[in-house]
GROMACS .gro file of C-alpha atoms in nm:
model
  238
    1MET     CA    1  -0.648   0.284  -1.784
    2ALA     CA    2  -0.448   0.015  -1.959
    3ALA     CA    3  -0.280  -0.267  -1.767
    4ASN     CA    4   0.026  -0.184  -1.558
    5GLU     CA    5  -0.017   0.192  -1.545
    6VAL     CA    6   0.006   0.360  -1.205
    7TYR     CA    7  -0.279   0.581  -1.085
    8GLN     CA    8  -0.239   0.775  -0.762
    9TYR     CA    9  -0.476   1.003  -0.576
   10SER     CA   10  -0.310   1.274  -0.360
   11LEU     CA   11   0.039   1.263  -0.206
   12ILE     CA   12   0.202   1.077   0.081
   13SER     CA   13   0.332   1.419   0.196
   14ALA     CA   14  -0.031   1.528   0.228
   15LEU     CA   15  -0.097   1.242   0.470
   16MET     CA   16   0.217   1.341   0.660
   17ASP     CA   17   0.058   1.687   0.697
   18GLY     CA   18  -0.272   1.536   0.814
   19VAL     CA   19  -0.471   1.593   0.494
   20ALA     CA   20  -0.726   1.316   0.544
   21SER     CA   21  -1.069   1.465   0.622
   22ASN     CA   22  -1.183   1.454   0.260
   23GLY     CA   23  -1.110   1.259  -0.056
   24ILE     CA   24  -1.286   1.078  -0.336
   25PRO     CA   25  -1.509   0.768  -0.344
   26ILE     CA   26  -1.305   0.451  -0.377
   27SER     CA   27  -1.526   0.359  -0.672
   28ASP     CA   28  -1.353   0.643  -0.861
   29VAL     CA   29  -1.015   0.489  -0.780
   30LEU     CA   30  -1.126   0.143  -0.897
   31ARG     CA   31  -1.189   0.281  -1.245
   32HIS     CA   32  -0.810   0.294  -1.273
   33GLY     CA   33  -0.705  -0.037  -1.120
   34ASP     CA   34  -0.777  -0.361  -0.934
   35HIS     CA   35  -0.456  -0.391  -0.729
   36GLY     CA   36  -0.340  -0.136  -0.477
   37LEU     CA   37  -0.286   0.029  -0.142
   38GLY     CA   38  -0.413   0.332   0.043
   39THR     CA   39  -0.598   0.449   0.349
   40PHE     CA   40  -0.942   0.573   0.447
   41LYS     CA   41  -1.096   0.899   0.562
   42ASN     CA   42  -0.914   1.026   0.873
   43MET     CA   43  -0.652   0.752   0.819
   44VAL     CA   44  -0.873   0.494   0.989
   45GLY     CA   45  -0.700   0.169   0.900
   46GLU     CA   46  -0.502   0.039   0.604
   47MET     CA   47  -0.645  -0.029   0.258
   48ILE     CA   48  -0.572  -0.321   0.030
   49VAL     CA   49  -0.725  -0.360  -0.316
   50LEU     CA   50  -0.710  -0.724  -0.421
   51ASP     CA   51  -0.865  -0.847  -0.747
   52GLY     CA   52  -1.080  -0.535  -0.756
   53GLU     CA   53  -1.221  -0.587  -0.404
   54VAL     CA   54  -1.146  -0.332  -0.131
   55TYR     CA   55  -1.070  -0.426   0.230
   56GLN     CA   56  -1.015  -0.211   0.537
   57MET     CA   57  -0.761  -0.342   0.785
   58LYS     CA   58  -0.851  -0.202   1.127
   59ALA     CA   59  -0.642  -0.114   1.431
   60ASP     CA   60  -0.708  -0.451   1.597
   61GLY     CA   61  -0.579  -0.634   1.287
   62SER     CA   62  -0.925  -0.741   1.173
   63VAL     CA   63  -1.046  -0.689   0.817
   64VAL     CA   64  -1.379  -0.576   0.672
   65HIS     CA   65  -1.492  -0.568   0.310
   66VAL     CA   66  -1.598  -0.213   0.221
   67ASP     CA   67  -1.847  -0.063  -0.023
   68PRO     CA   68  -1.643   0.144  -0.270
   69GLU     CA   69  -1.944   0.357  -0.361
   70THR     CA   70  -1.993   0.491  -0.010
   71THR     CA   71  -1.636   0.488   0.126
   72ILE     CA   72  -1.389   0.777   0.090
   73THR     CA   73  -1.013   0.763   0.044
   74PRO     CA   74  -0.774   1.059   0.097
   75PHE     CA   75  -0.483   0.865  -0.059
   76ALA     CA   76  -0.456   0.557  -0.280
   77THR     CA   77  -0.230   0.399  -0.541
   78VAL     CA   78  -0.362   0.136  -0.784
   79THR     CA   79  -0.289  -0.037  -1.111
   80ARG     CA   80  -0.464  -0.285  -1.338
   81PHE     CA   81  -0.228  -0.567  -1.253
   82ASP     CA   82  -0.104  -0.797  -1.529
   83PRO     CA   83   0.223  -0.960  -1.418
   84THR     CA   84   0.503  -0.954  -1.672
   85THR     CA   85   0.704  -1.201  -1.462
   86THR     CA   86   0.580  -1.487  -1.244
   87VAL     CA   87   0.816  -1.712  -1.046
   88LYS     CA   88   0.818  -1.933  -0.739
   89ALA     CA   89   1.064  -1.841  -0.467
   90THR     CA   90   1.150  -1.893  -0.102
   91LEU     CA   91   1.189  -1.563   0.082
   92LYS     CA   92   1.333  -1.678   0.412
   93ASP     CA   93   1.459  -1.330   0.498
   94GLY     CA   94   1.141  -1.162   0.383
   95LYS     CA   95   1.187  -0.806   0.263
   96LYS     CA   96   1.562  -0.846   0.210
   97ASP     CA   97   1.520  -1.156  -0.007
   98LEU     CA   98   1.231  -0.997  -0.195
   99GLN     CA   99   1.441  -0.692  -0.272
  100ALA     CA  100   1.722  -0.913  -0.403
  101LEU     CA  101   1.479  -1.118  -0.613
  102LEU     CA  102   1.323  -0.809  -0.770
  103ASP     CA  103   1.667  -0.666  -0.844
  104GLU     CA  104   1.761  -0.994  -1.014
  105LEU     CA  105   1.437  -1.026  -1.213
  106HIS     CA  106   1.423  -0.665  -1.327
  107PRO     CA  107   1.761  -0.489  -1.300
  108GLU     CA  108   1.638  -0.245  -1.565
  109ALA     CA  109   1.361  -0.123  -1.337
  110THR     CA  110   1.568   0.088  -1.096
  111ASN     CA  111   1.398   0.405  -1.212
  112HIS     CA  112   1.059   0.251  -1.293
  113PHE     CA  113   0.766   0.142  -1.080
  114LEU     CA  114   0.698  -0.222  -0.994
  115ALA     CA  115   0.367  -0.378  -0.893
  116ILE     CA  116   0.411  -0.680  -0.667
  117ARG     CA  117   0.193  -0.972  -0.559
  118LEU     CA  118   0.293  -1.264  -0.337
  119ASP     CA  119   0.066  -1.565  -0.273
  120GLY     CA  120   0.146  -1.849  -0.036
  121THR     CA  121   0.210  -1.951   0.322
  122PHE     CA  122   0.409  -1.721   0.547
  123GLU     CA  123   0.605  -1.893   0.822
  124ARG     CA  124   0.599  -1.567   1.013
  125ILE     CA  125   0.444  -1.234   0.925
  126GLU     CA  126   0.439  -0.911   1.123
  127PHE     CA  127   0.219  -0.619   1.031
  128ARG     CA  128   0.088  -0.300   1.184
  129THR     CA  129  -0.238  -0.108   1.168
  130ALA     CA  130  -0.329   0.244   1.275
  131GLY     CA  131  -0.654   0.358   1.434
  132GLY     CA  132  -0.682   0.698   1.268
  133GLN     CA  133  -0.667   1.066   1.355
  134CYS     CA  134  -0.772   1.194   1.696
  135ARG     CA  135  -0.820   1.545   1.557
  136PRO     CA  136  -0.841   1.710   1.214
  137ARG     CA  137  -0.504   1.764   1.045
  138GLU     CA  138  -0.320   1.535   1.286
  139GLY     CA  139  -0.013   1.421   1.094
  140MET     CA  140   0.073   1.068   0.999
  141VAL     CA  141   0.368   1.041   1.237
  142ASP     CA  142   0.139   1.107   1.534
  143VAL     CA  143  -0.130   0.875   1.399
  144CYS     CA  144   0.121   0.593   1.356
  145SER     CA  145   0.270   0.651   1.701
  146ARG     CA  146  -0.045   0.478   1.827
  147GLN     CA  147  -0.022   0.188   1.584
  148THR     CA  148  -0.062  -0.171   1.697
  149THR     CA  149   0.149  -0.460   1.570
  150HIS     CA  150   0.040  -0.819   1.511
  151THR     CA  151   0.246  -1.131   1.444
  152PHE     CA  152   0.113  -1.456   1.299
  153GLU     CA  153   0.278  -1.786   1.212
  154GLY     CA  154   0.186  -2.032   0.940
  155GLU     CA  155  -0.052  -1.779   0.784
  156ARG     CA  156  -0.164  -1.829   0.427
  157GLY     CA  157  -0.252  -1.515   0.236
  158THR     CA  158  -0.159  -1.250  -0.018
  159VAL     CA  159   0.080  -0.957  -0.018
  160ILE     CA  160   0.000  -0.662  -0.245
  161GLY     CA  161   0.235  -0.373  -0.302
  162PHE     CA  162   0.454  -0.148  -0.508
  163ARG     CA  163   0.818  -0.057  -0.545
  164CYS     CA  164   0.851   0.314  -0.622
  165PRO     CA  165   1.174   0.477  -0.744
  166GLY     CA  166   1.367   0.704  -0.510
  167TYR     CA  167   1.285   1.024  -0.694
  168VAL     CA  168   0.914   1.003  -0.598
  169MET     CA  169   0.978   1.011  -0.222
  170GLY     CA  170   0.726   1.257  -0.081
  171ILE     CA  171   0.493   1.201  -0.375
  172ASN     CA  172   0.470   0.833  -0.284
  173VAL     CA  173   0.680   0.603  -0.067
  174ALA     CA  174   1.017   0.523  -0.224
  175GLY     CA  175   1.113   0.157  -0.203
  176ASP     CA  176   0.891  -0.142  -0.130
  177HIS     CA  177   0.551  -0.069   0.027
  178LEU     CA  178   0.352  -0.385   0.107
  179HIS     CA  179   0.020  -0.479   0.269
  180PHE     CA  180  -0.094  -0.829   0.370
  181ILE     CA  181  -0.436  -0.994   0.386
  182SER     CA  182  -0.503  -1.348   0.504
  183GLU     CA  183  -0.664  -1.603   0.276
  184ASP     CA  184  -0.984  -1.598   0.482
  185ARG     CA  185  -0.987  -1.215   0.458
  186GLU     CA  186  -1.000  -1.180   0.838
  187ARG     CA  187  -0.652  -1.043   0.924
  188GLY     CA  188  -0.412  -0.799   0.765
  189GLY     CA  189  -0.215  -0.476   0.770
  190HIS     CA  190   0.098  -0.288   0.664
  191ILE     CA  191   0.390  -0.532   0.653
  192LEU     CA  192   0.682  -0.480   0.887
  193GLY     CA  193   0.853  -0.813   0.821
  194PHE     CA  194   0.790  -1.168   0.702
  195GLU     CA  195   0.939  -1.510   0.628
  196THR     CA  196   0.793  -1.761   0.385
  197GLU     CA  197   0.737  -2.130   0.443
  198GLY     CA  198   0.875  -2.295   0.133
  199GLU     CA  199   0.805  -2.148  -0.207
  200ILE     CA  200   0.544  -1.885  -0.275
  201GLU     CA  201   0.425  -1.740  -0.604
  202VAL     CA  202   0.570  -1.402  -0.692
  203GLY     CA  203   0.411  -1.187  -0.962
  204VAL     CA  204   0.575  -0.865  -1.081
  205ALA     CA  205   0.492  -0.601  -1.340
  206VAL     CA  206   0.722  -0.322  -1.456
  207MET     CA  207   0.537   0.007  -1.502
  208SER     CA  208   0.648   0.320  -1.684
  209ASN     CA  209   0.327   0.527  -1.698
  210PHE     CA  210   0.228   0.725  -1.389
  211ARG     CA  211  -0.084   0.938  -1.344
  212LEU     CA  212  -0.126   1.164  -1.042
  213GLU     CA  213  -0.456   1.326  -0.943
  214LEU     CA  214  -0.445   1.599  -0.679
  215PRO     CA  215  -0.737   1.689  -0.449
  216LYS     CA  216  -0.957   1.972  -0.572
  217GLY     CA  217  -1.156   2.207  -0.350
  218ASP     CA  218  -0.991   2.065  -0.038
  219ARG     CA  219  -0.890   2.338   0.204
  220GLU     CA  220  -0.667   2.106   0.406
  221PHE     CA  221  -0.468   2.018   0.094
  222ASP     CA  222  -0.455   2.378  -0.028
  223GLU     CA  223  -0.312   2.496   0.306
  224ALA     CA  224  -0.071   2.205   0.361
  225LYS     CA  225   0.301   2.284   0.349
  226LEU     CA  226   0.380   1.954   0.170
  227VAL     CA  227   0.746   1.966   0.268
  228LYS     CA  228   0.914   1.633   0.197
  229ASP     CA  229   0.981   1.462   0.531
  230GLU     CA  230   1.194   1.172   0.414
  231GLU     CA  231   1.287   1.050   0.762
  232GLY     CA  232   0.927   1.075   0.882
  233ILE     CA  233   0.799   0.879   0.581
  234LYS     CA  234   1.062   0.609   0.635
  235ALA     CA  235   0.966   0.589   1.002
  236VAL     CA  236   0.595   0.530   0.937
  237GLU     CA  237   0.619   0.332   0.613
  238GLY     CA  238   0.953   0.154   0.640
   0.00000   0.00000   0.00000
């Protein structure tokens, strides 16, 4: 795929329905991008794809580098990231200030996708991680009800994520969806909130091409109801 085109495997609604026992090798996903988010088989931990390397963020907040050839993902979103805008900014109020900055930088992108990367020192950062399914087809709401949260201060690292337009809710997560990994690649997870310490580097790319690949030969997916649960998605991904 060309730079700044979105590739997605499966649907967030499928994860909500517990479709996570199967998937595709992450190496297949990496053919489409070097920057992204996702999860792993049975929703064990959070995924971050940073500069083409894949990391699994576990329930205790620790991080391991994974082999994309032997590791399966039931859901992932990636792009070949080439920022169209790069600025330095202080995001004292975290997500709120980031939202305002993105709106200012790209007001034309309301109905487009954005890829986002933040690099710098975070005065405070809070993230969560989930331990995975306890049984086949256990839905994402139940999985995330057992999530653990972690808060760090003065942590240097990278935030990777996407802003998806509202009309894709249920296909993906509408709004800003962000994961964090520390500079030493030892801590990370799904961001709940953050504050920056001084200026950080913000890279953004506007994306207008979206490719969706659905699971094939997956009984869980074929039998899933895939009803959009907007409130449930907001609860687990907000």
